[in-house]
JSON list of N, CA and C in Angstrom, two decimals:
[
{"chain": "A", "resi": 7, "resn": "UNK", "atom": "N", "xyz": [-89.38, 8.79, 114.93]},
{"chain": "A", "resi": 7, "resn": "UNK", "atom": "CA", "xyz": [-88.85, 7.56, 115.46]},
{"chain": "A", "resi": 7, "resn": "UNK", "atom": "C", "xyz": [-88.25, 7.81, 116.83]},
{"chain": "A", "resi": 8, "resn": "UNK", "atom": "N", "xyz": [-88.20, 7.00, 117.73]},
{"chain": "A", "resi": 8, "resn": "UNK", "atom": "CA", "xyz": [-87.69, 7.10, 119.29]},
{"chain": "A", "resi": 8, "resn": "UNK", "atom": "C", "xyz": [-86.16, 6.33, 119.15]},
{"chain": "A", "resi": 9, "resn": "UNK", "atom": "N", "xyz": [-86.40, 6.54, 120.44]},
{"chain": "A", "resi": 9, "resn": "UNK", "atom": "CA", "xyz": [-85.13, 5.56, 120.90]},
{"chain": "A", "resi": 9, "resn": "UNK", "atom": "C", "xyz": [-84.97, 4.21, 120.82]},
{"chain": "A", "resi": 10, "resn": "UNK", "atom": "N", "xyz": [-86.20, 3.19, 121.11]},
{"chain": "A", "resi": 10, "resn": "UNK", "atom": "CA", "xyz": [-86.33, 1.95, 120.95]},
{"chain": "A", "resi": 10, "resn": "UNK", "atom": "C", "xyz": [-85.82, 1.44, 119.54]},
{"chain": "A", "resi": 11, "resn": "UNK", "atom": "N", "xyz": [-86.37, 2.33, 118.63]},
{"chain": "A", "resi": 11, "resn": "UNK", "atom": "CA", "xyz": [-86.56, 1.76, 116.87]},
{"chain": "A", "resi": 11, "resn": "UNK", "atom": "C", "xyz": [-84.87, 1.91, 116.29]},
{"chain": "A", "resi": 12, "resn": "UNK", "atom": "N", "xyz": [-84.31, 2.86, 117.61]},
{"chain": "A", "resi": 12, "resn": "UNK", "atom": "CA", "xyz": [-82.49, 3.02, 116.87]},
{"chain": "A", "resi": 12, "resn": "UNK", "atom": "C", "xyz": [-81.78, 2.86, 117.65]},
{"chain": "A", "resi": 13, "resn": "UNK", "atom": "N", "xyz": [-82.30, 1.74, 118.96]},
{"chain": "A", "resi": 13, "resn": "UNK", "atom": "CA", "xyz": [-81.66, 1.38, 119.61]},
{"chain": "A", "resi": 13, "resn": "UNK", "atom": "C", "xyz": [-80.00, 0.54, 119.68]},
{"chain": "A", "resi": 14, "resn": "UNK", "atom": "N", "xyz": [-80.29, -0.08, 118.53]},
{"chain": "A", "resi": 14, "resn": "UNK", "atom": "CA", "xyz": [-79.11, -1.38, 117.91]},
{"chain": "A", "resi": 14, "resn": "UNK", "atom": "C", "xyz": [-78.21, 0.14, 117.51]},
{"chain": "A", "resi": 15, "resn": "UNK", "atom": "N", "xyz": [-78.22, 0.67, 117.02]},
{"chain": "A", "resi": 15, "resn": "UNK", "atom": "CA", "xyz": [-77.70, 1.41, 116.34]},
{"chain": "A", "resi": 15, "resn": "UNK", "atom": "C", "xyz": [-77.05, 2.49, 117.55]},
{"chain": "A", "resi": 16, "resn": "UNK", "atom": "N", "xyz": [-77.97, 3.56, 118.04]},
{"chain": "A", "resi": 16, "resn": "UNK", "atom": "CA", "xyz": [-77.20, 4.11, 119.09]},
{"chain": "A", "resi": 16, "resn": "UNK", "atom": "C", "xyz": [-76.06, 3.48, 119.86]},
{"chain": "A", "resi": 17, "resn": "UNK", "atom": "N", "xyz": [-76.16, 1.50, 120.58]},
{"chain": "A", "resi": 17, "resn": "UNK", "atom": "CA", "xyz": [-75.32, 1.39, 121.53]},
{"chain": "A", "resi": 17, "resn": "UNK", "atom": "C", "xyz": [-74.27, 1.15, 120.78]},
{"chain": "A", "resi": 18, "resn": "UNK", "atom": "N", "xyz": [-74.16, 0.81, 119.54]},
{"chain": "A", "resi": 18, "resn": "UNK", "atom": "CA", "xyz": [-73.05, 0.14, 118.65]},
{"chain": "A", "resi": 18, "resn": "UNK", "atom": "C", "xyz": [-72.44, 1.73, 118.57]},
{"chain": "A", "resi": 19, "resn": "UNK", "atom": "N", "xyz": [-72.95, 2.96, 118.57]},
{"chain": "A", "resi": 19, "resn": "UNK", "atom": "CA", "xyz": [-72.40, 4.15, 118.47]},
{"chain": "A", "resi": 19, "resn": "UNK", "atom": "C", "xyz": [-71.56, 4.67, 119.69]},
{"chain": "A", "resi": 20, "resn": "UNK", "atom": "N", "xyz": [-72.38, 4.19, 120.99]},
{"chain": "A", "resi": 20, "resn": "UNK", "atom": "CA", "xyz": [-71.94, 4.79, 121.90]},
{"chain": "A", "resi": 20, "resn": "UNK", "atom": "C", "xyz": [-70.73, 4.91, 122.49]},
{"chain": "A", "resi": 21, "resn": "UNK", "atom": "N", "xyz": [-69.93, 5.64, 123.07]},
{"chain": "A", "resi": 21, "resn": "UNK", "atom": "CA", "xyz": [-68.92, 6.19, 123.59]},
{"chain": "A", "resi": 21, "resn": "UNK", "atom": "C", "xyz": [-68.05, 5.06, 124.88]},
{"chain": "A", "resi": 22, "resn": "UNK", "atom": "N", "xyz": [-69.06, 4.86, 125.19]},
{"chain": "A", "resi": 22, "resn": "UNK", "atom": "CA", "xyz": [-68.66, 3.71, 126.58]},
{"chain": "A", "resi": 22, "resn": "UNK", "atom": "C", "xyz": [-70.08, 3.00, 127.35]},
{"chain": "A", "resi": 23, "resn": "UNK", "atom": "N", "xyz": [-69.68, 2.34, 128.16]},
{"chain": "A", "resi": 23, "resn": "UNK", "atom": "CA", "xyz": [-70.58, 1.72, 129.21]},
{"chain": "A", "resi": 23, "resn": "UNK", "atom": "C", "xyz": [-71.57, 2.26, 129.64]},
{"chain": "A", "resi": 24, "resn": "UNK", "atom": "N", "xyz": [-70.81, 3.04, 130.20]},
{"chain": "A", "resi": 24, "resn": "UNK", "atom": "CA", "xyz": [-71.65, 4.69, 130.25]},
{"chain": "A", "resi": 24, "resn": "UNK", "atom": "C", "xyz": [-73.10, 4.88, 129.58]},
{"chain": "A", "resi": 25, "resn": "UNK", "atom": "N", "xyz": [-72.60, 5.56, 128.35]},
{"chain": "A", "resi": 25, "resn": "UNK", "atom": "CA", "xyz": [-73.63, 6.07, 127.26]},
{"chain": "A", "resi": 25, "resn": "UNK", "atom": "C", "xyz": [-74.88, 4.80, 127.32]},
{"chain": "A", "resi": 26, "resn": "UNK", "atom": "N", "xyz": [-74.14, 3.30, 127.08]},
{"chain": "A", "resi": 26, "resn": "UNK", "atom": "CA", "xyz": [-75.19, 2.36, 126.87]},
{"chain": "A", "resi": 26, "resn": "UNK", "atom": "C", "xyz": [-76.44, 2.02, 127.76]},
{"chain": "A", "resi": 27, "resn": "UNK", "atom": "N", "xyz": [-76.00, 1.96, 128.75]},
{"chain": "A", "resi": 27, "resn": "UNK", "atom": "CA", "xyz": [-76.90, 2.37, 130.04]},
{"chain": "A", "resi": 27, "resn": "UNK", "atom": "C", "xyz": [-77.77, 3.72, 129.98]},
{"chain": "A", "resi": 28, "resn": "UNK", "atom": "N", "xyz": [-77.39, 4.80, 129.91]},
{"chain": "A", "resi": 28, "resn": "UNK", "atom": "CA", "xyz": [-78.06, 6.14, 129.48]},
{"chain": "A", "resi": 28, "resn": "UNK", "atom": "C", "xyz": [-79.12, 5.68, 128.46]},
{"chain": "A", "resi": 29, "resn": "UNK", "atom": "N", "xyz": [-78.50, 5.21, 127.09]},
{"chain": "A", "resi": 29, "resn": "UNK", "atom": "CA", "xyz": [-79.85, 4.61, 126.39]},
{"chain": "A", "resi": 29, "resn": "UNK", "atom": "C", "xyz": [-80.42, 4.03, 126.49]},
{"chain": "A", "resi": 30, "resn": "UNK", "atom": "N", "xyz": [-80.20, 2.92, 127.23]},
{"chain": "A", "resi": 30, "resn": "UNK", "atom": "CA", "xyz": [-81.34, 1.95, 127.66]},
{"chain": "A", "resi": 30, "resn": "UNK", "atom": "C", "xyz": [-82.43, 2.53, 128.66]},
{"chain": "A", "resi": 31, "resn": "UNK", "atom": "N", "xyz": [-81.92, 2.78, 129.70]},
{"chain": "A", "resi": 31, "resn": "UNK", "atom": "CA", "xyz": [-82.96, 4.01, 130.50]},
{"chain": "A", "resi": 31, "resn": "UNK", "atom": "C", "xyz": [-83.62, 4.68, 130.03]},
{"chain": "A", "resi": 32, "resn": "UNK", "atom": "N", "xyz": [-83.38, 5.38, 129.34]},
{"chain": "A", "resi": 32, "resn": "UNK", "atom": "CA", "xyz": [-84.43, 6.55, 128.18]},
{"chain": "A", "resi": 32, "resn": "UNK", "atom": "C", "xyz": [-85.43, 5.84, 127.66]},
{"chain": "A", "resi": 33, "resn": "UNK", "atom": "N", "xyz": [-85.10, 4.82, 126.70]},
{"chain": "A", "resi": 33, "resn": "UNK", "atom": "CA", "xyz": [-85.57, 3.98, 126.18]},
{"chain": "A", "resi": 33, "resn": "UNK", "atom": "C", "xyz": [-86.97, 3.34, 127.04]},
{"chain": "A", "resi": 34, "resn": "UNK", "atom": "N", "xyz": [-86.27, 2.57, 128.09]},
{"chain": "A", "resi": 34, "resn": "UNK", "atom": "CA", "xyz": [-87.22, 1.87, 128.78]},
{"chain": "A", "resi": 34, "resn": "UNK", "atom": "C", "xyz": [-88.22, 3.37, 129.66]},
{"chain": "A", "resi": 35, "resn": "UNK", "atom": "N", "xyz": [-87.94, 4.17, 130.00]},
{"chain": "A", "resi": 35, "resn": "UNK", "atom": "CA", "xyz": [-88.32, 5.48, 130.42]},
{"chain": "A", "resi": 35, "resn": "UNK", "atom": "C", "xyz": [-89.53, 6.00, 129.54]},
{"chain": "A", "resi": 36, "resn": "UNK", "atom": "N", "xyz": [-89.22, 6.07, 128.16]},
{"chain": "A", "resi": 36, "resn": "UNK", "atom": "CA", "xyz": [-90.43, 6.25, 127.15]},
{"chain": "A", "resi": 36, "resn": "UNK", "atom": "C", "xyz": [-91.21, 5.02, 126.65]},
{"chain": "A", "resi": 37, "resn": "UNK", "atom": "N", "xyz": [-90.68, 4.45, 126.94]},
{"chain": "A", "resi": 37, "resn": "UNK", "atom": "CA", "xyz": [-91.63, 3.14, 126.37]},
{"chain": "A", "resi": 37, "resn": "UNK", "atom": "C", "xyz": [-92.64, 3.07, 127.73]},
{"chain": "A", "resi": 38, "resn": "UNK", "atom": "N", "xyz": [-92.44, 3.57, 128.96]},
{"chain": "A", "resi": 38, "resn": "UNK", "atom": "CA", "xyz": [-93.27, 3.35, 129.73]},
{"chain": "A", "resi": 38, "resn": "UNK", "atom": "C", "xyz": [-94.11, 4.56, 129.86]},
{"chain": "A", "resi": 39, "resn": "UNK", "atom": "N", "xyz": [-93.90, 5.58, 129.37]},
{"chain": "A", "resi": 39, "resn": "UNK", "atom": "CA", "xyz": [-94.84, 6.82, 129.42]},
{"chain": "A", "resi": 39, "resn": "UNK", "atom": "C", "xyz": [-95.72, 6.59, 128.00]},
{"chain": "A", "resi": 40, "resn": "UNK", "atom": "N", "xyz": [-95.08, 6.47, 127.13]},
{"chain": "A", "resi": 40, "resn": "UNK", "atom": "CA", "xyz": [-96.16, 6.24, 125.78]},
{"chain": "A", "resi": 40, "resn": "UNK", "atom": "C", "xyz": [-97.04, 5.11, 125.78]},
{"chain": "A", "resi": 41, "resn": "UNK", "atom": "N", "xyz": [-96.60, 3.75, 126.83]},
{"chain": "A", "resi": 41, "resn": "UNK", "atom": "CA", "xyz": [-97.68, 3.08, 127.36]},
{"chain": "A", "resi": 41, "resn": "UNK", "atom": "C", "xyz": [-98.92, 3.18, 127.59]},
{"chain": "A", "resi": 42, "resn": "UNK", "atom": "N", "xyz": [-98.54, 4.62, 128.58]},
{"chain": "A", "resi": 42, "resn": "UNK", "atom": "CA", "xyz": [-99.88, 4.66, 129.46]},
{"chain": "A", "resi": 42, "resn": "UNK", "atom": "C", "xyz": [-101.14, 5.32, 128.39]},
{"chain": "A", "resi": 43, "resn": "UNK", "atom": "N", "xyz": [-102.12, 4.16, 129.09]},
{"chain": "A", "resi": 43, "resn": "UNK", "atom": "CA", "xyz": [-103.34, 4.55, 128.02]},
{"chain": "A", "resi": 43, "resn": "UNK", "atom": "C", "xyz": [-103.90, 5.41, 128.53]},
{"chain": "A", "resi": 44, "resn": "UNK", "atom": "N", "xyz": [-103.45, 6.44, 129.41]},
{"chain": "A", "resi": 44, "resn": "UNK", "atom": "CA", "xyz": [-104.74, 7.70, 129.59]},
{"chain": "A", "resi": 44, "resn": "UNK", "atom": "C", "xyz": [-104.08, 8.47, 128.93]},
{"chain": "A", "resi": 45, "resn": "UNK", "atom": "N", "xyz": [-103.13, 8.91, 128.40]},
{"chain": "A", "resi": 45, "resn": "UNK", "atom": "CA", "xyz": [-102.42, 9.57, 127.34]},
{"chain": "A", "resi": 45, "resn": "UNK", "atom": "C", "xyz": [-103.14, 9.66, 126.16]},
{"chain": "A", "resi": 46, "resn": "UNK", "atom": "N", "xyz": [-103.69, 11.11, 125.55]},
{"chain": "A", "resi": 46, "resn": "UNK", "atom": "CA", "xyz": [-103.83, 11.07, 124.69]},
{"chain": "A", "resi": 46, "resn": "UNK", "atom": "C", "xyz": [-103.13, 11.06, 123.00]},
{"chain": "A", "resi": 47, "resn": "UNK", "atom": "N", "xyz": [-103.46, 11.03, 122.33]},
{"chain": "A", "resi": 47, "resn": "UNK", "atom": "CA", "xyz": [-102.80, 10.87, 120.97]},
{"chain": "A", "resi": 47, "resn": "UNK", "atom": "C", "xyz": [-101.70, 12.31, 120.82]},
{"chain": "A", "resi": 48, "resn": "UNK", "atom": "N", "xyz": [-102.45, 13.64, 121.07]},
{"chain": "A", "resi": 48, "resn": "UNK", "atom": "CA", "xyz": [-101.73, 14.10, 120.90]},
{"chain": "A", "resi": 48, "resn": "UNK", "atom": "C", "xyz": [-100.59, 14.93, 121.24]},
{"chain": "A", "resi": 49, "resn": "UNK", "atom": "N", "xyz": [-101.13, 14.43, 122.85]},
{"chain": "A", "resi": 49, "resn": "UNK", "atom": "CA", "xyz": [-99.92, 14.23, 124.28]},
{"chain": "A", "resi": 49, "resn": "UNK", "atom": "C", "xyz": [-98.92, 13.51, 124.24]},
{"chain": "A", "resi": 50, "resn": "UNK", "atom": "N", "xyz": [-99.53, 12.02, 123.43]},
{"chain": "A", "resi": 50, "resn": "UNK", "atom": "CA", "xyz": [-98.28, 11.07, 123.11]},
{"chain": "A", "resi": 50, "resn": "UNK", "atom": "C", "xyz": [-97.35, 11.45, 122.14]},
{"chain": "A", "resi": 51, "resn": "UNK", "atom": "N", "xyz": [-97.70, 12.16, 120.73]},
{"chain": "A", "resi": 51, "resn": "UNK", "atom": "CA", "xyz": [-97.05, 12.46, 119.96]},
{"chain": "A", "resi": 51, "resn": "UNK", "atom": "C", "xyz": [-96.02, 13.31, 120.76]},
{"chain": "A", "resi": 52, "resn": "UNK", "atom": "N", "xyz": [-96.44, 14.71, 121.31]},
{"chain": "A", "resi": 52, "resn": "UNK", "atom": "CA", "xyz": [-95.67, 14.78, 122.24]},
{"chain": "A", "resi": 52, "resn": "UNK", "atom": "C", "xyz": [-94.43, 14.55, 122.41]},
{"chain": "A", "resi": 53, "resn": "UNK", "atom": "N", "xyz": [-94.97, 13.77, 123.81]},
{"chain": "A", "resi": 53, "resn": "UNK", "atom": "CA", "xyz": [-93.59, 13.60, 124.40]},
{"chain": "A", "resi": 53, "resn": "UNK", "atom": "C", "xyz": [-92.66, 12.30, 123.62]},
{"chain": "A", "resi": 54, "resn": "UNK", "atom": "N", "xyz": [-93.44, 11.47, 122.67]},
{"chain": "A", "resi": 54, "resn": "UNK", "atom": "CA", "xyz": [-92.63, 11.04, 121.90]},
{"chain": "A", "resi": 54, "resn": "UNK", "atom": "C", "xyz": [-91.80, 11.65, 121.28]},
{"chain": "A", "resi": 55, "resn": "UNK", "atom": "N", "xyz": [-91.92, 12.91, 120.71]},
{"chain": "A", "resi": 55, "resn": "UNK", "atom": "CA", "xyz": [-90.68, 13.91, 119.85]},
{"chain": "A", "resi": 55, "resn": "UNK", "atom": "C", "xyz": [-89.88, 14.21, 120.78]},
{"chain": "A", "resi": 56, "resn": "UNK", "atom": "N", "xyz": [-90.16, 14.43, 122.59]},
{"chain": "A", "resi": 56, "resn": "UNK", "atom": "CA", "xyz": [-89.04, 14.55, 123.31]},
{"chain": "A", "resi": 56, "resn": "UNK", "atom": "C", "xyz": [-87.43, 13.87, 123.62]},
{"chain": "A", "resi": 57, "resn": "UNK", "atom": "N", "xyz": [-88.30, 12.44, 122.81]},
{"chain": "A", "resi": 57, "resn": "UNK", "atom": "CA", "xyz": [-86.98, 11.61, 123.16]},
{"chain": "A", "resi": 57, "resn": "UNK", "atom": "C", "xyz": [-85.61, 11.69, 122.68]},
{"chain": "A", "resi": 58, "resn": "UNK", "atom": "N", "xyz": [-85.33, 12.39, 121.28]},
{"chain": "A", "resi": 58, "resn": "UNK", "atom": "CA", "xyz": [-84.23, 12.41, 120.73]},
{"chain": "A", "resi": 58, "resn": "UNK", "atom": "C", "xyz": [-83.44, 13.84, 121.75]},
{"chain": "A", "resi": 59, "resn": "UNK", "atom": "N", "xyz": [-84.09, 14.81, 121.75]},
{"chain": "A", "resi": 59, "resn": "UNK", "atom": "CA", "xyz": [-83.43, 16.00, 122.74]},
{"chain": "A", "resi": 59, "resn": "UNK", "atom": "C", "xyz": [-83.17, 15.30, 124.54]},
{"chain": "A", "resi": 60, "resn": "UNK", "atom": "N", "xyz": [-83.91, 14.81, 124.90]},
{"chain": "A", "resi": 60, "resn": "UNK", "atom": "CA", "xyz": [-83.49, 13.98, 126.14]},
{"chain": "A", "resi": 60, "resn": "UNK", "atom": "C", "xyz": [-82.42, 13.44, 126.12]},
{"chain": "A", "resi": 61, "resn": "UNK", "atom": "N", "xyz": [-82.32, 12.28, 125.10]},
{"chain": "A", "resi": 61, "resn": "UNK", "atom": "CA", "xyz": [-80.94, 11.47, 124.89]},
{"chain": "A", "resi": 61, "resn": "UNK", "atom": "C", "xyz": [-80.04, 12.46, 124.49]},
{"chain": "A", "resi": 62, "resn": "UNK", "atom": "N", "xyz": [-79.74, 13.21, 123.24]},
{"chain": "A", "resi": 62, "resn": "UNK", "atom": "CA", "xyz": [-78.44, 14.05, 123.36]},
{"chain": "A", "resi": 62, "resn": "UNK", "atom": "C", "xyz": [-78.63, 15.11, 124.64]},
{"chain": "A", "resi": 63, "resn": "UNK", "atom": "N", "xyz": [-79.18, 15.72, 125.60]},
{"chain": "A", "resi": 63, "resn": "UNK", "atom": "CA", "xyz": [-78.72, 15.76, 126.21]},
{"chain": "A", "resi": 63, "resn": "UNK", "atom": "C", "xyz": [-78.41, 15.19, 127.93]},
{"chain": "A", "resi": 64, "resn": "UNK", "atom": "N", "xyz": [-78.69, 14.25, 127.90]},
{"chain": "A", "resi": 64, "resn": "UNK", "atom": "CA", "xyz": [-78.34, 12.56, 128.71]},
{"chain": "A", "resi": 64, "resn": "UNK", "atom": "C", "xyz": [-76.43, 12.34, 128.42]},
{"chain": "A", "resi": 65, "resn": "UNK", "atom": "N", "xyz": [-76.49, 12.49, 126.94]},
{"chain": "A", "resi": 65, "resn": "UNK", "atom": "CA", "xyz": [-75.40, 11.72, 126.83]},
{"chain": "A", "resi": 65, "resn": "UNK", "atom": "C", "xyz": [-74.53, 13.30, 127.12]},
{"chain": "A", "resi": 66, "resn": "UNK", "atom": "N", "xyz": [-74.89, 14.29, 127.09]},
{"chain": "A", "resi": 66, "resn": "UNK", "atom": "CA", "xyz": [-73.45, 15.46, 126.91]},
{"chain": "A", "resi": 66, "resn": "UNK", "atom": "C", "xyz": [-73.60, 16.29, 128.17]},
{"chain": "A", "resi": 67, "resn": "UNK", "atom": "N", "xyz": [-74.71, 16.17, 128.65]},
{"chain": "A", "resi": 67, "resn": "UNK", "atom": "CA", "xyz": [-74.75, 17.12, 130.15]},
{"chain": "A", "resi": 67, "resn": "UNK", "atom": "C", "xyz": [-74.48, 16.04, 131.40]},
{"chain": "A", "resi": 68, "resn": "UNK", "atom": "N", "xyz": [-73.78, 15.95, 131.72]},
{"chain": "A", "resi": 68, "resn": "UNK", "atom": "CA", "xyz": [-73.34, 15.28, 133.05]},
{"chain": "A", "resi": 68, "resn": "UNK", "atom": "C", "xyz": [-74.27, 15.47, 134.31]},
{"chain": "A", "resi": 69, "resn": "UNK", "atom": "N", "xyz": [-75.10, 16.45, 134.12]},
{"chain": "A", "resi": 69, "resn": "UNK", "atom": "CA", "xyz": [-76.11, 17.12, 135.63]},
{"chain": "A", "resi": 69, "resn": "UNK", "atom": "C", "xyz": [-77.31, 16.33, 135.06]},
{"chain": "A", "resi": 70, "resn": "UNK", "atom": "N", "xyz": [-77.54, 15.93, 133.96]},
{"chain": "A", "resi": 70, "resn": "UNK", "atom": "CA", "xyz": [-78.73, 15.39, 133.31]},
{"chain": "A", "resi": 70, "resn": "UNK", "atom": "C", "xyz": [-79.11, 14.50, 134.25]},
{"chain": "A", "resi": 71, "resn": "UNK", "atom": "N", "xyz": [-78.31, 12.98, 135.04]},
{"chain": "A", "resi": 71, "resn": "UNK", "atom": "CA", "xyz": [-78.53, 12.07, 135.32]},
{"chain": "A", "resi": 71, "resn": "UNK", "atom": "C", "xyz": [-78.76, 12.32, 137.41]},
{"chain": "A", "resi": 72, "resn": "UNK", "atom": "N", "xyz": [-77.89, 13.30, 137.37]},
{"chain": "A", "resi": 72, "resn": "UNK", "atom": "CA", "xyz": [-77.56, 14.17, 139.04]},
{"chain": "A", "resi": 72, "resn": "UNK", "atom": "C", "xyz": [-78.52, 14.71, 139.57]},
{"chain": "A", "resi": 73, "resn": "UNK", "atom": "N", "xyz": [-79.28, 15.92, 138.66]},
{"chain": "A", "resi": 73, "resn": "UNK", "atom": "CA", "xyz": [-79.68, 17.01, 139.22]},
{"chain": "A", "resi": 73, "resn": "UNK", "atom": "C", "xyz": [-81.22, 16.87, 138.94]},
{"chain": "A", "resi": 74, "resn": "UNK", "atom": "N", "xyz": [-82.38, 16.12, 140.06]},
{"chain": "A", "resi": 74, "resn": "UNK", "atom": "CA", "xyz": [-83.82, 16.37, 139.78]},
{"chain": "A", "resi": 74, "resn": "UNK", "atom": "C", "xyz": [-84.30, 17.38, 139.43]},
{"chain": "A", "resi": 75, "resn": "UNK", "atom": "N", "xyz": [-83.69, 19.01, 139.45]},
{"chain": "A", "resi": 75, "resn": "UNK", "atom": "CA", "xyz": [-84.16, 20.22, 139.30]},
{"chain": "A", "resi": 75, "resn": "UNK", "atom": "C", "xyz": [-83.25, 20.80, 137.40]},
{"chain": "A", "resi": 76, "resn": "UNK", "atom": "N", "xyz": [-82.54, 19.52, 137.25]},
{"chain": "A", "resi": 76, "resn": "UNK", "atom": "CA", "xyz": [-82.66, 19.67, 135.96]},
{"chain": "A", "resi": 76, "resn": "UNK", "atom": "C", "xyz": [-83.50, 20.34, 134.43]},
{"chain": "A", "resi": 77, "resn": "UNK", "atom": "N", "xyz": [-83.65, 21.46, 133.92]},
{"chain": "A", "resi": 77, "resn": "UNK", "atom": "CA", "xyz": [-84.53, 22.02, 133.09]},
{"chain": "A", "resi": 77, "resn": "UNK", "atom": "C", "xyz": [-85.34, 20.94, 132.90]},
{"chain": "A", "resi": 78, "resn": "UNK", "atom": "N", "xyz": [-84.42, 19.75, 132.28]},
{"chain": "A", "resi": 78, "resn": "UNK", "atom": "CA", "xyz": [-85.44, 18.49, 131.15]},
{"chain": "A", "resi": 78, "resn": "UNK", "atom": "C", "xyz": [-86.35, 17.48, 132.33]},
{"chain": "A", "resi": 79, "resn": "UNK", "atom": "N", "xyz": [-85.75, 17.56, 133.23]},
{"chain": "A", "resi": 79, "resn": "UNK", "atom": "CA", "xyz": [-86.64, 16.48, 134.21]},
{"chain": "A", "resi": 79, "resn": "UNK", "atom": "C", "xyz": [-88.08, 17.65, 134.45]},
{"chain": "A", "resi": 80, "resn": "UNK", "atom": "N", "xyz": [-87.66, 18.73, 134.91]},
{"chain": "A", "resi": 80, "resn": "UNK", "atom": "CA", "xyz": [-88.57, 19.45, 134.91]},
{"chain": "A", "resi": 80, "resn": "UNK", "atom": "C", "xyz": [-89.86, 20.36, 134.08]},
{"chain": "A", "resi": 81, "resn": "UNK", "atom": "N", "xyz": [-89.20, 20.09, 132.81]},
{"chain": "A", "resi": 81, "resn": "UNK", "atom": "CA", "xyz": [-90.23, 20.29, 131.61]},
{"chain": "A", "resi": 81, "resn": "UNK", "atom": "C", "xyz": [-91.02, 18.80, 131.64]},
{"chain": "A", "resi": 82, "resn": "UNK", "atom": "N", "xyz": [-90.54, 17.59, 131.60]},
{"chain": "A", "resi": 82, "resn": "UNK", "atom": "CA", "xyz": [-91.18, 16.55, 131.43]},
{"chain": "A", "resi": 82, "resn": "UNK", "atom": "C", "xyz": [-92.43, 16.70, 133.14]},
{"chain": "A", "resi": 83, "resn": "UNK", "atom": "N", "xyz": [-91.67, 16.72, 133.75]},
{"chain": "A", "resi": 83, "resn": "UNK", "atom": "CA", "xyz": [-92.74, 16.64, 135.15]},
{"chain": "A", "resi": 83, "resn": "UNK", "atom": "C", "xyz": [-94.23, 18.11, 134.73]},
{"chain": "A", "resi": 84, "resn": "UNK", "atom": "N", "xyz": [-93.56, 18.77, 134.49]},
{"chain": "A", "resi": 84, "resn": "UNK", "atom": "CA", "xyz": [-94.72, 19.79, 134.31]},
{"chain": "A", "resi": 84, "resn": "UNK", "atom": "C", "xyz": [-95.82, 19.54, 133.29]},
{"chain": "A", "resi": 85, "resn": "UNK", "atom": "N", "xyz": [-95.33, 18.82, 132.01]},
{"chain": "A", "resi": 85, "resn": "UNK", "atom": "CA", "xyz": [-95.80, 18.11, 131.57]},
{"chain": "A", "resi": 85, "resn": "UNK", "atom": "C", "xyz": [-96.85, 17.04, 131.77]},
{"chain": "A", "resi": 86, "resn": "UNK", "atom": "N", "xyz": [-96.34, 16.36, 132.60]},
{"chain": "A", "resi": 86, "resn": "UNK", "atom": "CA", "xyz": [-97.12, 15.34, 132.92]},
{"chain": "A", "resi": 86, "resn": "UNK", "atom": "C", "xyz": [-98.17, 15.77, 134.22]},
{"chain": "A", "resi": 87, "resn": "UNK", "atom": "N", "xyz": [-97.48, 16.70, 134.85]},
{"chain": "A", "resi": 87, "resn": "UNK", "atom": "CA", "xyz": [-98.41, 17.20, 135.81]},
{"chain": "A", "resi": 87, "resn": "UNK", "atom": "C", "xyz": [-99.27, 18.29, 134.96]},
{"chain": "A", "resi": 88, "resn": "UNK", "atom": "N", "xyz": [-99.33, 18.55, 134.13]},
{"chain": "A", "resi": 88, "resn": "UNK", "atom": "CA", "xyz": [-100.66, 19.22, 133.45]},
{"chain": "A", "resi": 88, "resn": "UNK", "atom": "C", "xyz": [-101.34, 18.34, 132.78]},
{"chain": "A", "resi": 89, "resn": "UNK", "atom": "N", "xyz": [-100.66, 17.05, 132.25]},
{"chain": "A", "resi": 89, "resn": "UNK", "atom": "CA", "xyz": [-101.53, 15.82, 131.73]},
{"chain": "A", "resi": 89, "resn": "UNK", "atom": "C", "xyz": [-102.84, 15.15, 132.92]},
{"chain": "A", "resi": 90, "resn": "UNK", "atom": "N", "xyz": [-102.04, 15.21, 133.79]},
{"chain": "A", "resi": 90, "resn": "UNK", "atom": "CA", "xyz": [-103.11, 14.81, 135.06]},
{"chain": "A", "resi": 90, "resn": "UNK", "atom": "C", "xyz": [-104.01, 15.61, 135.41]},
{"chain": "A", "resi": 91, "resn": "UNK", "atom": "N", "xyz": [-103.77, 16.93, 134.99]},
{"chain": "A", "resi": 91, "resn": "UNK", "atom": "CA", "xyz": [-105.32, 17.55, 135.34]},
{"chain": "A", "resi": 91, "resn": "UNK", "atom": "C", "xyz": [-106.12, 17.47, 134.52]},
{"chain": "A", "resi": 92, "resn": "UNK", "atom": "N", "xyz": [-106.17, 16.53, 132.92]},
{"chain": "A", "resi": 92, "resn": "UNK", "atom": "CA", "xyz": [-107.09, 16.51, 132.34]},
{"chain": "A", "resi": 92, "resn": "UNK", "atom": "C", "xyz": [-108.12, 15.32, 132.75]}
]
């Protein structure tokens, strides 16, 4: 399950203003990569399992949202930049 399907649930959890925004971004963030139809099935599965490790760490690393050279921005980009060479 993603972020979308426990969405109600995460913001009613969340910490502040803050956090709620963080989830919604993610959210809308994967809903637009699992979109794309040149994605295959088991590319999508994928980076669909990424979403729960993204969000906890979104919500507890402060550099998450700062730093483009971030590990997680950068596993996802490499990612996707090896998706494009198929």
């Amino acid at each position: 399950m993603g972020i979308r399907q426990h969405q109600a649930q995460l913001q009613s959890a969340a910490r502040h203003d803050g956090d709620r925004h963080v989830i919604t971004m993610l959210a809308q963030l994967f809903d637009k990569i699992l979109a794309d139809a040149q994605l295959n099935t088991p590319l999508r599965e994928t980076l669909a399992r990424l979403q729960t490790p993204f969000l906890r760490c979104a919500l507890n690393d402060p550099a998450f949202l700062d730093d483009h050279a971030h590990p997680s921005w950068l596993l996802l980009n490499r990612i996707a930049s090896h998706a494009m060479g198929y």
